[in-house]
């Protein structure tokens, strides 16, 4: 039984051995400490490249990679035709950010920035730049400014407790209030 398993599992290692080169050594046994670089440089059949040829090969490879990158960008970003489209898109983003910055400098409320920018673009012409257009919009529509929205609330906050209570009601009594005061004569309304 033991003989059978050895015979079935026996490998012929000569099939897997590397062929010997000219010196009679095996493929991996004759290498020096530097990894066999001497043998590679001694081979007369190796092709040598000049620096110009290497530069041309590298430029060709870089060009192919850039073309692949453009193709993947076209697929991912919706068929952009060229780099000029990307530049135009980036310029539009920059101008939108500048418009938002101008609005924030003019103290526009955060939720009203897009409205102010849209109205300012409608006011723009050859003589009026974006900043002047934003100023025109804010002059015409002061409710877009943060300080004007909170001004009426600030006035009410400055009043004392008693003045707020006395001044808020009307001098006329309606029917329900009159009936309530008749039933409860000691209460102040």
mmCIF file of C-alpha atoms in Angstrom:
data_model
loop_
_atom_site.group_PDB
_atom_site.id
_atom_site.type_symbol
_atom_site.label_atom_id
_atom_site.label_comp_id
_atom_site.label_asym_id
_atom_site.label_seq_id
_atom_site.Cartn_x
_atom_site.Cartn_y
_atom_site.Cartn_z
ATOM 1 C CA UNK A 1 0.000 0.000 0.000
ATOM 2 C CA UNK A 2 2.815 2.372 0.899
ATOM 3 C CA UNK A 3 4.548 1.682 -2.395
ATOM 4 C CA UNK A 4 1.364 2.465 -4.349
ATOM 5 C CA UNK A 5 0.867 5.906 -2.814
ATOM 6 C CA UNK A 6 4.495 6.836 -3.369
ATOM 7 C CA UNK A 7 4.221 5.747 -6.959
ATOM 8 C CA UNK A 8 0.986 7.714 -7.527
ATOM 9 C CA UNK A 9 2.296 10.843 -5.882
ATOM 10 C CA UNK A 10 5.770 10.677 -7.306
ATOM 11 C CA UNK A 11 6.707 13.752 -9.304
ATOM 12 C CA UNK A 12 9.193 13.938 -12.072
ATOM 13 C CA UNK A 13 11.139 17.006 -11.076
ATOM 14 C CA UNK A 14 13.121 17.057 -14.298
ATOM 15 C CA UNK A 15 10.033 18.378 -16.063
ATOM 16 C CA UNK A 16 9.946 21.405 -13.780
ATOM 17 C CA UNK A 17 13.667 22.139 -13.722
ATOM 18 C CA UNK A 18 14.974 25.123 -15.674
ATOM 19 C CA UNK A 19 17.163 24.597 -18.683
ATOM 20 C CA UNK A 20 20.892 25.167 -18.186
ATOM 21 C CA UNK A 21 22.449 28.148 -19.935
ATOM 22 C CA UNK A 22 25.809 28.267 -21.776
ATOM 23 C CA UNK A 23 27.904 28.022 -18.617
ATOM 24 C CA UNK A 24 26.169 24.847 -17.505
ATOM 25 C CA UNK A 25 24.559 26.460 -14.484
ATOM 26 C CA UNK A 26 20.836 26.551 -13.836
ATOM 27 C CA UNK A 27 18.775 29.684 -14.450
ATOM 28 C CA UNK A 28 18.739 30.936 -10.871
ATOM 29 C CA UNK A 29 21.956 29.398 -9.512
ATOM 30 C CA UNK A 30 24.629 31.324 -11.431
ATOM 31 C CA UNK A 31 23.531 34.839 -10.445
ATOM 32 C CA UNK A 32 25.930 37.031 -8.565
ATOM 33 C CA UNK A 33 25.195 39.200 -5.532
ATOM 34 C CA UNK A 34 23.780 41.986 -7.711
ATOM 35 C CA UNK A 35 20.998 39.807 -9.123
ATOM 36 C CA UNK A 36 22.619 38.827 -12.414
ATOM 37 C CA UNK A 37 22.965 42.279 -13.934
ATOM 38 C CA UNK A 38 26.359 41.376 -15.337
ATOM 39 C CA UNK A 39 24.888 38.590 -17.438
ATOM 40 C CA UNK A 40 22.204 40.857 -18.865
ATOM 41 C CA UNK A 41 24.665 43.555 -19.856
ATOM 42 C CA UNK A 42 26.994 41.013 -21.538
ATOM 43 C CA UNK A 43 24.287 39.735 -23.886
ATOM 44 C CA UNK A 44 24.992 41.021 -27.397
ATOM 45 C CA UNK A 45 21.364 40.660 -28.620
ATOM 46 C CA UNK A 46 19.816 43.278 -26.211
ATOM 47 C CA UNK A 47 18.365 46.407 -27.804
ATOM 48 C CA UNK A 48 19.795 49.731 -26.669
ATOM 49 C CA UNK A 49 17.709 52.940 -26.709
ATOM 50 C CA UNK A 50 18.898 56.514 -26.998
ATOM 51 C CA UNK A 51 17.542 59.211 -24.689
ATOM 52 C CA UNK A 52 15.491 60.728 -27.524
ATOM 53 C CA UNK A 53 13.843 57.380 -28.241
ATOM 54 C CA UNK A 54 13.020 56.914 -24.561
ATOM 55 C CA UNK A 55 11.539 60.412 -24.391
ATOM 56 C CA UNK A 56 9.402 59.703 -27.459
ATOM 57 C CA UNK A 57 8.162 56.435 -25.956
ATOM 58 C CA UNK A 58 7.291 58.138 -22.674
ATOM 59 C CA UNK A 59 5.485 61.026 -24.400
ATOM 60 C CA UNK A 60 3.494 58.544 -26.467
ATOM 61 C CA UNK A 61 2.478 56.649 -23.339
ATOM 62 C CA UNK A 62 1.499 59.833 -21.509
ATOM 63 C CA UNK A 63 -0.578 60.907 -24.504
ATOM 64 C CA UNK A 64 -2.441 57.602 -24.511
ATOM 65 C CA UNK A 65 -3.140 57.884 -20.774
ATOM 66 C CA UNK A 66 -4.424 61.438 -21.165
ATOM 67 C CA UNK A 67 -6.719 60.319 -23.971
ATOM 68 C CA UNK A 68 -8.085 57.546 -21.748
ATOM 69 C CA UNK A 69 -8.639 60.057 -18.951
ATOM 70 C CA UNK A 70 -10.545 62.382 -21.299
ATOM 71 C CA UNK A 71 -12.733 59.503 -22.418
ATOM 72 C CA UNK A 72 -13.576 58.527 -18.850
ATOM 73 C CA UNK A 73 -14.368 62.168 -18.035
ATOM 74 C CA UNK A 74 -16.624 62.401 -21.083
ATOM 75 C CA UNK A 75 -18.525 59.333 -19.948
ATOM 76 C CA UNK A 76 -18.710 60.465 -16.336
ATOM 77 C CA UNK A 77 -19.552 64.148 -16.838
ATOM 78 C CA UNK A 78 -21.940 64.033 -19.741
ATOM 79 C CA UNK A 79 -20.008 64.198 -23.006
ATOM 80 C CA UNK A 80 -17.887 67.327 -22.604
ATOM 81 C CA UNK A 81 -16.369 68.136 -25.968
ATOM 82 C CA UNK A 82 -13.061 69.657 -24.994
ATOM 83 C CA UNK A 83 -11.041 71.331 -22.286
ATOM 84 C CA UNK A 84 -12.599 74.686 -23.222
ATOM 85 C CA UNK A 85 -15.965 73.398 -21.977
ATOM 86 C CA UNK A 86 -14.375 72.456 -18.678
ATOM 87 C CA UNK A 87 -12.702 75.858 -18.453
ATOM 88 C CA UNK A 88 -16.004 77.618 -19.195
ATOM 89 C CA UNK A 89 -17.755 75.541 -16.539
ATOM 90 C CA UNK A 90 -15.082 76.398 -13.981
ATOM 91 C CA UNK A 91 -15.294 80.088 -14.891
ATOM 92 C CA UNK A 92 -19.062 79.992 -14.341
ATOM 93 C CA UNK A 93 -18.550 78.406 -10.908
ATOM 94 C CA UNK A 94 -16.013 81.075 -9.993
ATOM 95 C CA UNK A 95 -18.332 83.903 -11.047
ATOM 96 C CA UNK A 96 -21.184 82.363 -9.031
ATOM 97 C CA UNK A 97 -18.950 82.177 -5.973
ATOM 98 C CA UNK A 98 -17.869 85.808 -6.476
ATOM 99 C CA UNK A 99 -21.531 86.859 -6.665
ATOM 100 C CA UNK A 100 -22.270 85.044 -3.402
ATOM 101 C CA UNK A 101 -19.274 86.701 -1.774
ATOM 102 C CA UNK A 102 -20.453 90.141 -2.896
ATOM 103 C CA UNK A 103 -23.894 89.396 -1.446
ATOM 104 C CA UNK A 104 -22.407 88.359 1.890
ATOM 105 C CA UNK A 105 -20.317 91.546 1.936
ATOM 106 C CA UNK A 106 -23.508 93.576 1.428
ATOM 107 C CA UNK A 107 -25.082 91.786 4.445
ATOM 108 C CA UNK A 108 -27.666 89.834 2.447
ATOM 109 C CA UNK A 109 -29.559 87.135 4.353
ATOM 110 C CA UNK A 110 -28.297 83.632 3.605
ATOM 111 C CA UNK A 111 -31.631 82.357 2.305
ATOM 112 C CA UNK A 112 -31.987 85.329 -0.067
ATOM 113 C CA UNK A 113 -28.586 85.177 -1.791
ATOM 114 C CA UNK A 114 -29.759 83.282 -4.868
ATOM 115 C CA UNK A 115 -32.703 85.667 -5.325
ATOM 116 C CA UNK A 116 -30.478 88.727 -5.030
ATOM 117 C CA UNK A 117 -27.974 87.300 -7.530
ATOM 118 C CA UNK A 118 -30.748 86.526 -10.027
ATOM 119 C CA UNK A 119 -32.194 90.027 -9.736
ATOM 120 C CA UNK A 120 -28.737 91.602 -9.941
ATOM 121 C CA UNK A 121 -27.970 89.726 -13.166
ATOM 122 C CA UNK A 122 -31.167 91.194 -14.609
ATOM 123 C CA UNK A 123 -29.971 94.710 -13.677
ATOM 124 C CA UNK A 124 -26.506 94.254 -15.169
ATOM 125 C CA UNK A 125 -25.547 95.967 -18.419
ATOM 126 C CA UNK A 126 -22.396 97.423 -20.007
ATOM 127 C CA UNK A 127 -22.220 100.309 -17.511
ATOM 128 C CA UNK A 128 -23.256 98.405 -14.369
ATOM 129 C CA UNK A 129 -21.079 95.746 -12.801
ATOM 130 C CA UNK A 130 -22.309 93.042 -10.449
ATOM 131 C CA UNK A 131 -21.577 94.936 -7.246
ATOM 132 C CA UNK A 132 -23.508 98.014 -8.384
ATOM 133 C CA UNK A 133 -26.384 95.805 -9.528
ATOM 134 C CA UNK A 134 -26.521 94.122 -6.109
ATOM 135 C CA UNK A 135 -26.625 97.547 -4.455
ATOM 136 C CA UNK A 136 -29.549 98.544 -6.733
ATOM 137 C CA UNK A 137 -31.425 95.372 -5.807
ATOM 138 C CA UNK A 138 -30.881 95.935 -2.098
ATOM 139 C CA UNK A 139 -31.981 99.553 -2.415
ATOM 140 C CA UNK A 140 -35.175 98.513 -4.166
ATOM 141 C CA UNK A 141 -35.807 95.434 -1.981
ATOM 142 C CA UNK A 142 -34.433 96.144 1.518
ATOM 143 C CA UNK A 143 -36.105 93.041 2.958
ATOM 144 C CA UNK A 144 -33.208 90.943 1.585
ATOM 145 C CA UNK A 145 -30.777 92.581 4.023
ATOM 146 C CA UNK A 146 -30.300 90.858 7.386
ATOM 147 C CA UNK A 147 -30.518 94.016 9.463
ATOM 148 C CA UNK A 148 -33.826 95.190 7.946
ATOM 149 C CA UNK A 149 -35.546 91.879 8.684
ATOM 150 C CA UNK A 150 -34.611 91.994 12.350
ATOM 151 C CA UNK A 151 -35.143 95.771 12.867
ATOM 152 C CA UNK A 152 -38.821 95.563 13.814
ATOM 153 C CA UNK A 153 -38.126 92.714 16.250
ATOM 154 C CA UNK A 154 -35.316 94.737 17.864
ATOM 155 C CA UNK A 155 -37.654 97.682 18.434
ATOM 156 C CA UNK A 156 -40.163 95.442 20.220
ATOM 157 C CA UNK A 157 -37.408 93.912 22.346
ATOM 158 C CA UNK A 158 -36.279 97.341 23.533
ATOM 159 C CA UNK A 159 -39.710 98.157 24.987
ATOM 160 C CA UNK A 160 -40.256 97.415 28.650
ATOM 161 C CA UNK A 161 -42.697 94.809 29.855
ATOM 162 C CA UNK A 162 -45.397 97.234 30.884
ATOM 163 C CA UNK A 163 -45.271 99.342 27.734
ATOM 164 C CA UNK A 164 -45.544 96.280 25.557
ATOM 165 C CA UNK A 165 -48.644 95.112 27.359
ATOM 166 C CA UNK A 166 -50.383 98.490 27.397
ATOM 167 C CA UNK A 167 -49.580 99.565 23.870
ATOM 168 C CA UNK A 168 -50.361 96.345 22.016
ATOM 169 C CA UNK A 169 -54.146 96.316 22.352
ATOM 170 C CA UNK A 170 -56.635 98.558 20.635
ATOM 171 C CA UNK A 171 -58.587 101.143 22.599
ATOM 172 C CA UNK A 172 -61.916 99.738 21.474
ATOM 173 C CA UNK A 173 -63.403 96.770 23.261
ATOM 174 C CA UNK A 174 -65.090 94.073 21.276
ATOM 175 C CA UNK A 175 -68.210 92.277 22.455
ATOM 176 C CA UNK A 176 -66.473 89.234 23.932
ATOM 177 C CA UNK A 177 -64.022 91.363 25.914
ATOM 178 C CA UNK A 178 -66.829 93.577 27.260
ATOM 179 C CA UNK A 179 -68.832 90.523 28.383
ATOM 180 C CA UNK A 180 -65.733 89.069 30.059
ATOM 181 C CA UNK A 181 -65.032 92.312 31.947
ATOM 182 C CA UNK A 182 -68.684 92.459 33.161
ATOM 183 C CA UNK A 183 -68.419 88.994 34.670
ATOM 184 C CA UNK A 184 -64.923 89.630 36.111
ATOM 185 C CA UNK A 185 -64.750 93.275 37.195
ATOM 186 C CA UNK A 186 -61.508 92.918 39.185
ATOM 187 C CA UNK A 187 -59.327 91.706 36.251
ATOM 188 C CA UNK A 188 -57.235 93.978 34.088
ATOM 189 C CA UNK A 189 -57.026 93.184 30.422
#
